[in-house]
mmCIF file of N, CA and C in Angstrom:
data_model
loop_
_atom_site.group_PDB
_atom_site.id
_atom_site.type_symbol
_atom_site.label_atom_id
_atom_site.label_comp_id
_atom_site.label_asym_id
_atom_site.label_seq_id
_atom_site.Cartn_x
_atom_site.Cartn_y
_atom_site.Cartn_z
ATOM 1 N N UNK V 1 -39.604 159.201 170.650
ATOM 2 C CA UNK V 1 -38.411 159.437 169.837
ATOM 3 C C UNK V 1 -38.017 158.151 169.129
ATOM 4 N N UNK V 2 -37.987 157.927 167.643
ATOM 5 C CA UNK V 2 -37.319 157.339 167.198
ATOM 6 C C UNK V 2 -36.138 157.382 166.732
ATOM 7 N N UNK V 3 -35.251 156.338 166.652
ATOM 8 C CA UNK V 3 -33.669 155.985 166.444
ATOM 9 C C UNK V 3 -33.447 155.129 164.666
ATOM 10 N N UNK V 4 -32.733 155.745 164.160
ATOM 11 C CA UNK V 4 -32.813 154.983 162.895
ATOM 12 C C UNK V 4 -31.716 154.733 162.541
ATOM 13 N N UNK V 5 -30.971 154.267 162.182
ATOM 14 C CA UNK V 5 -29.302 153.815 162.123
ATOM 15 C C UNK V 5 -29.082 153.063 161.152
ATOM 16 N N UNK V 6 -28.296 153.704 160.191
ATOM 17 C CA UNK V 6 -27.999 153.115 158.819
ATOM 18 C C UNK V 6 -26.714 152.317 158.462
ATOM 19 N N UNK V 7 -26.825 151.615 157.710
ATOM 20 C CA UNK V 7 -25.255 150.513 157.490
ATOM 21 C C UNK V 7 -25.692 150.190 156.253
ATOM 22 N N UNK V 8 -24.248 149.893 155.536
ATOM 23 C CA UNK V 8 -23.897 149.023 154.533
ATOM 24 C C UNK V 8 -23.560 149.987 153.541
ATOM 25 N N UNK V 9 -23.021 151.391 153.689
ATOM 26 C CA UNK V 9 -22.792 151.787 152.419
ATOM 27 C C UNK V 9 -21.399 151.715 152.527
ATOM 28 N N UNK V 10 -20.588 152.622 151.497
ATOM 29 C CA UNK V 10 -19.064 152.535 151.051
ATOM 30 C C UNK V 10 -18.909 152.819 149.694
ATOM 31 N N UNK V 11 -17.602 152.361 148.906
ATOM 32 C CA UNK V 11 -17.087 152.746 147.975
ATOM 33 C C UNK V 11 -17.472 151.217 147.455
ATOM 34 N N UNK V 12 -18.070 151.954 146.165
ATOM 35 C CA UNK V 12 -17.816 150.587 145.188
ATOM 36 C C UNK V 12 -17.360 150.665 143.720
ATOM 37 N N UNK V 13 -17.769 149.593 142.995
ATOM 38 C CA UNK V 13 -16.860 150.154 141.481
ATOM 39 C C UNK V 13 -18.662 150.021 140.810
ATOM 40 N N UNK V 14 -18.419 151.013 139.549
ATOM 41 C CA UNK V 14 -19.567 151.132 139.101
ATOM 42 C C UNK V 14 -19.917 149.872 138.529
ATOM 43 N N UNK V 15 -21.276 149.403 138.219
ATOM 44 C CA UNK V 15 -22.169 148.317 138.171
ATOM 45 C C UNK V 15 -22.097 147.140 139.209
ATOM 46 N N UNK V 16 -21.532 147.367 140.567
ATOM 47 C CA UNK V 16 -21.749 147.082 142.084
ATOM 48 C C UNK V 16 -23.056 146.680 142.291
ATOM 49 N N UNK V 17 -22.825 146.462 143.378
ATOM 50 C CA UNK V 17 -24.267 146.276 144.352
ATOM 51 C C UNK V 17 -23.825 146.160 145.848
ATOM 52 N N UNK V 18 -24.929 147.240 146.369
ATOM 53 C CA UNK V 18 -24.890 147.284 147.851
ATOM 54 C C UNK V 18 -26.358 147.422 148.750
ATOM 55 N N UNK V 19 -26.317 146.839 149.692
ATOM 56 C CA UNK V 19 -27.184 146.786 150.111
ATOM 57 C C UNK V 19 -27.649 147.669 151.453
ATOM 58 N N UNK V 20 -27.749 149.042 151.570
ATOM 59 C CA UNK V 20 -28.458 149.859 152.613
ATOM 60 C C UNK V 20 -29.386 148.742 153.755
ATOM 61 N N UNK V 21 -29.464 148.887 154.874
ATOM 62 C CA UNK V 21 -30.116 149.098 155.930
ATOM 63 C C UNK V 21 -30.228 149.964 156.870
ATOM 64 N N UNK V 22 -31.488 150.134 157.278
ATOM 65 C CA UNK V 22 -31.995 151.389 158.490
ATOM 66 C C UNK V 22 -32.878 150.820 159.242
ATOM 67 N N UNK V 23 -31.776 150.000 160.618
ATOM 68 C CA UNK V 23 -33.140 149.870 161.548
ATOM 69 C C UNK V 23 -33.510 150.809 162.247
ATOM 70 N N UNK V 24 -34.790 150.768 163.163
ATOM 71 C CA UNK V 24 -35.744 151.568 163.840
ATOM 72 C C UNK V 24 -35.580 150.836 165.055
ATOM 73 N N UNK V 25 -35.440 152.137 165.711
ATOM 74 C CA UNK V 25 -35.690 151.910 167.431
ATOM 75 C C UNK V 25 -36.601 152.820 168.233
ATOM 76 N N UNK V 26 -37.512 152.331 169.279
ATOM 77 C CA UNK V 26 -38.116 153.312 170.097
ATOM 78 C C UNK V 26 -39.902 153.792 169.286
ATOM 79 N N UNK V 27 -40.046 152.702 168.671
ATOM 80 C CA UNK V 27 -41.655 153.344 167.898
ATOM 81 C C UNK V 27 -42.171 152.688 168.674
ATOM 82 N N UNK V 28 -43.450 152.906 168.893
ATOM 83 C CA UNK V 28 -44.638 152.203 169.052
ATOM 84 C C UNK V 28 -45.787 152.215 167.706
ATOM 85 N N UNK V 29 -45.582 152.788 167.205
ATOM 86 C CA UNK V 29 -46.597 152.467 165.907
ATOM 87 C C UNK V 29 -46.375 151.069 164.975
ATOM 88 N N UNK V 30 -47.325 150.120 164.656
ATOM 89 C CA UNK V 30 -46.677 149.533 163.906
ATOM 90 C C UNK V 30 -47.464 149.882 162.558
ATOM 91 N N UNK V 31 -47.923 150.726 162.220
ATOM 92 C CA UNK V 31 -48.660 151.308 160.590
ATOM 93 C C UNK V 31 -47.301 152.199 160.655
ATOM 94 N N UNK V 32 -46.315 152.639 159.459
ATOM 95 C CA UNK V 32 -45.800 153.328 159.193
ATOM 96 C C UNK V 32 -44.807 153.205 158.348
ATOM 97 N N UNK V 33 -44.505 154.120 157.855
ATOM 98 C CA UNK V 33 -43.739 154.281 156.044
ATOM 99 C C UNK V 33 -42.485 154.101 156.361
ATOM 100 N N UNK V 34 -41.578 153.443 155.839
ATOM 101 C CA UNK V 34 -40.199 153.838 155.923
ATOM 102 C C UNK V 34 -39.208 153.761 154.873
ATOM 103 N N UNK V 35 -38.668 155.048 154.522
ATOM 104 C CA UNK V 35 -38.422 155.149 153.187
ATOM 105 C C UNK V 35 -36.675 155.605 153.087
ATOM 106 N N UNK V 36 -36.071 155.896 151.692
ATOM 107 C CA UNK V 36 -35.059 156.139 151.713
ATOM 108 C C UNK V 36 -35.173 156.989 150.398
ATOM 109 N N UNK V 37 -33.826 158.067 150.919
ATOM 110 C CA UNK V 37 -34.105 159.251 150.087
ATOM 111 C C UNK V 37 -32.375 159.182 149.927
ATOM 112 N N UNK V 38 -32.001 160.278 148.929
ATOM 113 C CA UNK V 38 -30.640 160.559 148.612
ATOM 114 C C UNK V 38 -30.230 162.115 147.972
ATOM 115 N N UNK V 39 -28.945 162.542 148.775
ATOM 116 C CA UNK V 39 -28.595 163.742 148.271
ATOM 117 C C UNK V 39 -27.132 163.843 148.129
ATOM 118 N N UNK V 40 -27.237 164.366 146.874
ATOM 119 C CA UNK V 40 -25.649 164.979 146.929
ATOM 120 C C UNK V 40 -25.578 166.655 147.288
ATOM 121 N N UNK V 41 -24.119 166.710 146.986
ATOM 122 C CA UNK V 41 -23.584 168.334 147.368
ATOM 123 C C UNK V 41 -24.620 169.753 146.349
ATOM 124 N N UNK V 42 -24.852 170.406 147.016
ATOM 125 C CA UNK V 42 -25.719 171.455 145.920
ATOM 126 C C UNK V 42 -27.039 171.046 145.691
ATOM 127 N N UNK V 43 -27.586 170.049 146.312
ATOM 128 C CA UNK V 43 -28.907 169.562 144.919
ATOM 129 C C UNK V 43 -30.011 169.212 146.416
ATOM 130 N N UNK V 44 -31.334 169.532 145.775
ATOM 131 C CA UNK V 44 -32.275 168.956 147.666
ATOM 132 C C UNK V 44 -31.912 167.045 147.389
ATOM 133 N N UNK V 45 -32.392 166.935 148.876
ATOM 134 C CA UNK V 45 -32.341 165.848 148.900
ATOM 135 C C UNK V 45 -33.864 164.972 148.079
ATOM 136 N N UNK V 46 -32.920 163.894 147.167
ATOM 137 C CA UNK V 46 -34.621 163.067 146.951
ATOM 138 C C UNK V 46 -34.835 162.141 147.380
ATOM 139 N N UNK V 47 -36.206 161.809 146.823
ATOM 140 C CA UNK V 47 -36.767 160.431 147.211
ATOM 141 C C UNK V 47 -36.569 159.331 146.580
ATOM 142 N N UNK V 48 -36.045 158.164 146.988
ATOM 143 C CA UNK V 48 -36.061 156.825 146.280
ATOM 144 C C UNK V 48 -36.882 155.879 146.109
ATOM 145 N N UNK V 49 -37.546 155.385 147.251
ATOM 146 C CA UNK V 49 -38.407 154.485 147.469
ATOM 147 C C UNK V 49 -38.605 154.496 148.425
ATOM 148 N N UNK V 50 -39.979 153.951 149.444
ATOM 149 C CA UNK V 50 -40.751 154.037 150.483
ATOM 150 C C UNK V 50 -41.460 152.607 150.173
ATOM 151 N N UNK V 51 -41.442 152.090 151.466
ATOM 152 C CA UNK V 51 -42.000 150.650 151.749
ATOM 153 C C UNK V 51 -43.215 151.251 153.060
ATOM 154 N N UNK V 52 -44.103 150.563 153.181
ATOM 155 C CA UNK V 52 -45.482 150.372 154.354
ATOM 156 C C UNK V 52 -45.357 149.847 154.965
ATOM 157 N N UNK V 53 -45.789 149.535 156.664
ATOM 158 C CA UNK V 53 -45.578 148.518 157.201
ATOM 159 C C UNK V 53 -46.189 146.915 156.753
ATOM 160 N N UNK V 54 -47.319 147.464 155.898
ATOM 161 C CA UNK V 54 -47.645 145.810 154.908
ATOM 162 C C UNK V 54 -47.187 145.735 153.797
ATOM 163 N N UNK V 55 -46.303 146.202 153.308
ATOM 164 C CA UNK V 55 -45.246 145.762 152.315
ATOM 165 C C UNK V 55 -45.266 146.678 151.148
ATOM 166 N N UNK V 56 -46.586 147.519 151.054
ATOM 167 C CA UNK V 56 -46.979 148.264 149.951
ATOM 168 C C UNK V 56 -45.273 149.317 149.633
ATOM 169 N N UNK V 57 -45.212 149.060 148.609
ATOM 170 C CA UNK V 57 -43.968 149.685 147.686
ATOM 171 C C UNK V 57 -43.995 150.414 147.102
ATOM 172 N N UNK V 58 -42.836 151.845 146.896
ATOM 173 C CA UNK V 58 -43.097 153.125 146.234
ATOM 174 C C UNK V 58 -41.894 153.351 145.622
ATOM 175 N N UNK V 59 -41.734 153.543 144.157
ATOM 176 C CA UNK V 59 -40.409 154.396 143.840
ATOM 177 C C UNK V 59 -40.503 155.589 143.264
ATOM 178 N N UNK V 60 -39.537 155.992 142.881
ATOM 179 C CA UNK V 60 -39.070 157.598 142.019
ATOM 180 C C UNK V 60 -39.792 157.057 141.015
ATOM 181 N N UNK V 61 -40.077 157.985 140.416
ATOM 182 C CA UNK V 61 -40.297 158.086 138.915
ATOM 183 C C UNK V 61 -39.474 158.599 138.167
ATOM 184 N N UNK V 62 -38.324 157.994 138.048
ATOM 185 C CA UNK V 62 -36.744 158.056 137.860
ATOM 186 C C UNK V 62 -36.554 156.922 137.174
ATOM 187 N N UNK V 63 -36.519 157.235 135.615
ATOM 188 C CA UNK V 63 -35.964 156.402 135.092
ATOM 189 C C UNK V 63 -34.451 155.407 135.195
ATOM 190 N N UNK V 64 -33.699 156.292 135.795
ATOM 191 C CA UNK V 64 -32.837 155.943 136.109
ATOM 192 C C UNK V 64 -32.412 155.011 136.932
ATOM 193 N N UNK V 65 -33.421 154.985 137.838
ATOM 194 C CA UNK V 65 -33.541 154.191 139.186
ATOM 195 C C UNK V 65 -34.309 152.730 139.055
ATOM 196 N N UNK V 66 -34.876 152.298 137.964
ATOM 197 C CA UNK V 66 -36.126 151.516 137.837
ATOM 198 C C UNK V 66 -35.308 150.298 137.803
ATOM 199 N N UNK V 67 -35.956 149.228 137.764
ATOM 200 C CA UNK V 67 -35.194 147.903 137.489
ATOM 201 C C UNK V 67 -33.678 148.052 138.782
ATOM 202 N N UNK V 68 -33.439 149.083 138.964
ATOM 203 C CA UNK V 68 -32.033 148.465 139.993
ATOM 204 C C UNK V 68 -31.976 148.525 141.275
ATOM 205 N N UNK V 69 -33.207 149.158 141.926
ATOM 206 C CA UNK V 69 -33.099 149.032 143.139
ATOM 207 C C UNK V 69 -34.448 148.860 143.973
ATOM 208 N N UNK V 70 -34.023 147.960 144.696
ATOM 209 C CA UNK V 70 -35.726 147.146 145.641
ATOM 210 C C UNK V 70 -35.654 147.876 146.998
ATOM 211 N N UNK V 71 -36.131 147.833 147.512
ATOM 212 C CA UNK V 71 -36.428 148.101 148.960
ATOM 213 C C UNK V 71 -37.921 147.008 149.243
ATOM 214 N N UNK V 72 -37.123 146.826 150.598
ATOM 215 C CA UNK V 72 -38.010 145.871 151.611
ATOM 216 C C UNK V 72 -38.025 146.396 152.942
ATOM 217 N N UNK V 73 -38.648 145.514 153.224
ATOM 218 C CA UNK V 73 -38.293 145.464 155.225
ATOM 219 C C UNK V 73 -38.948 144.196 155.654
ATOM 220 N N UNK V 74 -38.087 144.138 157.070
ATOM 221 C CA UNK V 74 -38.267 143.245 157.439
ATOM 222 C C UNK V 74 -38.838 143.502 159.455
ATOM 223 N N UNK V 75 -40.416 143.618 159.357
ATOM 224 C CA UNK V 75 -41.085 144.091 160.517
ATOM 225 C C UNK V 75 -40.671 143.505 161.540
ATOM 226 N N UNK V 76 -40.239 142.379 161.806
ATOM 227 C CA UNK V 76 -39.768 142.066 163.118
ATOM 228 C C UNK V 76 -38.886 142.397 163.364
ATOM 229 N N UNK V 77 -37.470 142.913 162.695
ATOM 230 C CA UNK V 77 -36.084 143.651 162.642
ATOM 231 C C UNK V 77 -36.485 145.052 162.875
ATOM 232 N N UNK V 78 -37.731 145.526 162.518
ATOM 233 C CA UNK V 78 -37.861 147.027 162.301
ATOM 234 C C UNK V 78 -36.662 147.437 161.589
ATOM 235 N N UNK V 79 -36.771 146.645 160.750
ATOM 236 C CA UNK V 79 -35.300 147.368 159.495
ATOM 237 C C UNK V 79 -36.033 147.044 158.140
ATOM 238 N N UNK V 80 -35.350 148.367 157.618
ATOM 239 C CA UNK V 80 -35.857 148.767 155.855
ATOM 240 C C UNK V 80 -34.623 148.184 155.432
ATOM 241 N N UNK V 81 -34.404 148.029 154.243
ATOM 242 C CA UNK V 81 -33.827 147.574 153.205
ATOM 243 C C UNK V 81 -33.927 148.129 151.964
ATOM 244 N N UNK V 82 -32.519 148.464 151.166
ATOM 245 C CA UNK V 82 -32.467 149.418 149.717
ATOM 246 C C UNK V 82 -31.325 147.895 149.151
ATOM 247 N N UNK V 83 -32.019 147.806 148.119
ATOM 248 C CA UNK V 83 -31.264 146.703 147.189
ATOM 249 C C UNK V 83 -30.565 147.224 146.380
ATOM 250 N N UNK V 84 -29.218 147.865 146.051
ATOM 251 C CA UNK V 84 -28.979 148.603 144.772
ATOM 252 C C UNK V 84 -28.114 147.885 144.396
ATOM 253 N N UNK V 85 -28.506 147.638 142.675
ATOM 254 C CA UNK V 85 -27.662 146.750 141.850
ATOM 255 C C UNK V 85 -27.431 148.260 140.348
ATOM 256 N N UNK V 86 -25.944 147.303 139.876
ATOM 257 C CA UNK V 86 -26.090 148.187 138.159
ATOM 258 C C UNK V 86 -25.387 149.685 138.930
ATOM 259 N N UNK V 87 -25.423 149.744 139.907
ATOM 260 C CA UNK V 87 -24.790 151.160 140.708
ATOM 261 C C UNK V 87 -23.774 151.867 139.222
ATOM 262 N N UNK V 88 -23.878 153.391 139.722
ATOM 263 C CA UNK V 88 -23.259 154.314 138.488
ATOM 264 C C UNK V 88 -23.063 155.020 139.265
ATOM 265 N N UNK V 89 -21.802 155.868 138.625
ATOM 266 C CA UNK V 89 -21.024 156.874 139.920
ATOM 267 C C UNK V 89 -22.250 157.994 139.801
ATOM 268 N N UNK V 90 -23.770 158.384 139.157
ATOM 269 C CA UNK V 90 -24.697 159.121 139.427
ATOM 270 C C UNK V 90 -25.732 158.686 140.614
ATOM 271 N N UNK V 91 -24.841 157.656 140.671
ATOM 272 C CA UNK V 91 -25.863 156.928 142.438
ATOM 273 C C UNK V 91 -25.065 157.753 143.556
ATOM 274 N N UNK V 92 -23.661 158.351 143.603
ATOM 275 C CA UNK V 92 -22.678 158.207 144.562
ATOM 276 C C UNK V 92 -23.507 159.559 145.105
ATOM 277 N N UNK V 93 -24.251 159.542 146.545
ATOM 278 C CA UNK V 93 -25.090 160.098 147.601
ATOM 279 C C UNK V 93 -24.472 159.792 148.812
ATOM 280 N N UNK V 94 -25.046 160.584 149.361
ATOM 281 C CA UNK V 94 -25.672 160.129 150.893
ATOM 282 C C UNK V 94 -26.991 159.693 150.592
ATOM 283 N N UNK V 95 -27.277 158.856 151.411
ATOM 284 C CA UNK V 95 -28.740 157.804 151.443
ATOM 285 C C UNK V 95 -29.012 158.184 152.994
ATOM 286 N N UNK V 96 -30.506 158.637 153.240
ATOM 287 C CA UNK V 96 -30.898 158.634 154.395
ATOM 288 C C UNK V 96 -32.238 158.122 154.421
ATOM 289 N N UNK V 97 -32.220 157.230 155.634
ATOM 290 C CA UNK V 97 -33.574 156.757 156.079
ATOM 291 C C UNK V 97 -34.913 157.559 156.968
ATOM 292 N N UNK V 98 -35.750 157.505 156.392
ATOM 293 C CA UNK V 98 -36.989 158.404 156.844
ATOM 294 C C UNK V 98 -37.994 157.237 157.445
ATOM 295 N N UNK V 99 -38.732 157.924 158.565
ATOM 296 C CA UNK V 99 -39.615 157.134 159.302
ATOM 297 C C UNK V 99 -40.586 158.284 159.384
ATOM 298 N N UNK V 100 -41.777 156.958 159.446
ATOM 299 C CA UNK V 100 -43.249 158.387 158.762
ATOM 300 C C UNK V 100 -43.937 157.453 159.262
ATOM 301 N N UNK V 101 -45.011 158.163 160.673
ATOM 302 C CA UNK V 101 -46.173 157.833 161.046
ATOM 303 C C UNK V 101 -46.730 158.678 162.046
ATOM 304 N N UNK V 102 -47.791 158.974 161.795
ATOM 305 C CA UNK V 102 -49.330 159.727 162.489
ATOM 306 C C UNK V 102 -48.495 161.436 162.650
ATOM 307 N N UNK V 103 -47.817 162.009 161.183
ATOM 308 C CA UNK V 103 -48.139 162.852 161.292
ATOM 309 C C UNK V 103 -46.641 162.914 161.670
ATOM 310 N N UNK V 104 -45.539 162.385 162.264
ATOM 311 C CA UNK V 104 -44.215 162.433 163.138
ATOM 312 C C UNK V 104 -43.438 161.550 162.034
ATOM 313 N N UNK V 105 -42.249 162.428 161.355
ATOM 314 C CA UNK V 105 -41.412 161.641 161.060
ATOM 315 C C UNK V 105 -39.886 161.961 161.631
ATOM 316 N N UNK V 106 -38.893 160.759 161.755
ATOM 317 C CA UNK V 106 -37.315 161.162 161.465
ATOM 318 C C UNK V 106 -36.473 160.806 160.804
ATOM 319 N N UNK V 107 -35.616 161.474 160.466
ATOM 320 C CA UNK V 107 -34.501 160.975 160.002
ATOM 321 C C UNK V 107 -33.321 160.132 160.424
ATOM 322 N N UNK V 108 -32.800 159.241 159.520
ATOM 323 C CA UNK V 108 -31.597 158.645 160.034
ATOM 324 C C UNK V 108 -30.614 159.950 159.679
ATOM 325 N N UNK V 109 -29.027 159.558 159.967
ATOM 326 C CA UNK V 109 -28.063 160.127 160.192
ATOM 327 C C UNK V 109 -27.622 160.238 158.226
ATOM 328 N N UNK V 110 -27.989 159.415 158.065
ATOM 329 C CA UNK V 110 -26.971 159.589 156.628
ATOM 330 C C UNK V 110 -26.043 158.781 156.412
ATOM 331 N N UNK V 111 -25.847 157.643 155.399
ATOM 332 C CA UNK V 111 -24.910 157.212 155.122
ATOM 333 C C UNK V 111 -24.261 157.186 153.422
ATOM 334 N N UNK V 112 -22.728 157.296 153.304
ATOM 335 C CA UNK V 112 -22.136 157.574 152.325
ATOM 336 C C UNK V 112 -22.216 156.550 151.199
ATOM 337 N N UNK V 113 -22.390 156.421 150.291
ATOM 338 C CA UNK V 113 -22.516 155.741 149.157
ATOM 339 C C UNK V 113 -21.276 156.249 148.017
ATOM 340 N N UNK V 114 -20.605 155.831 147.559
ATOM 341 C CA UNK V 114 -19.502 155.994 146.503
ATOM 342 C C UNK V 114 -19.630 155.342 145.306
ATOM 343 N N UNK V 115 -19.755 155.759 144.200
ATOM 344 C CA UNK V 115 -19.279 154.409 142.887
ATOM 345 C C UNK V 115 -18.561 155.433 142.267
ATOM 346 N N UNK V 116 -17.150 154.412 141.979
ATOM 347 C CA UNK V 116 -15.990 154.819 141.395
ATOM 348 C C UNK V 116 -16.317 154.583 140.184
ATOM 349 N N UNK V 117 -15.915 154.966 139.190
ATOM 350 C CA UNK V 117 -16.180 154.588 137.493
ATOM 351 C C UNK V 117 -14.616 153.708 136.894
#
């Protein structure tokens, strides 16, 4: 069973920046994806970006998204990282962290993201 536990979101004013984290607890794998996705009310949830455990990097093909937001991690923390800069109240989600390996993934809990205009 993995544990994934998210921090750092909130209310911000649009063209903000906040910085998501989701550490991981309880893996034994160390090959594995860990990514961050976002949903609002009515709509599926999507994908943002996905990091590897060797650093390999993935985003949306979302124009919208390009240039403003990084994701990292940092393997000895077993914590991912979402960099979001330029924020627009079309960012304001829930952000959840996904853990992906051999076939077994979970989810974090969800955390709230706001940009006020």
């Amino acid at each position: 069973q993995v544990q994934l536990v998210e921090s750092g979101g909130g209310l911000v004013q649009a063209g903000g920046s906040l910085r998501l984290s989701c550490a991981a607890s309880g893996s034994s794998f160390r090959s594995n994806v860990m990514s961050w996705w976002r949903q609002t009310p009515g709509k599926q949830r999507e994908f943002v970006a996905a990091v590897t455990s060797g650093g390999t990097t993935n985003y949306a093909d979302s124009f919208s998204l390009k240039g403003r937001f990084t994701i990292s991690r940092d393997n000895a923390k077993n914590t991912v990282y979402l960099q979001m800069n330029s924020l627009t109240p079309e960012d304001t989600a829930v952000y959840y962290c996904k853990w992906v390996a051999s076939g077994t993934y979970y989810w974090g809990q969800g955390i709230q993201v706001t940009v006020s205009s």
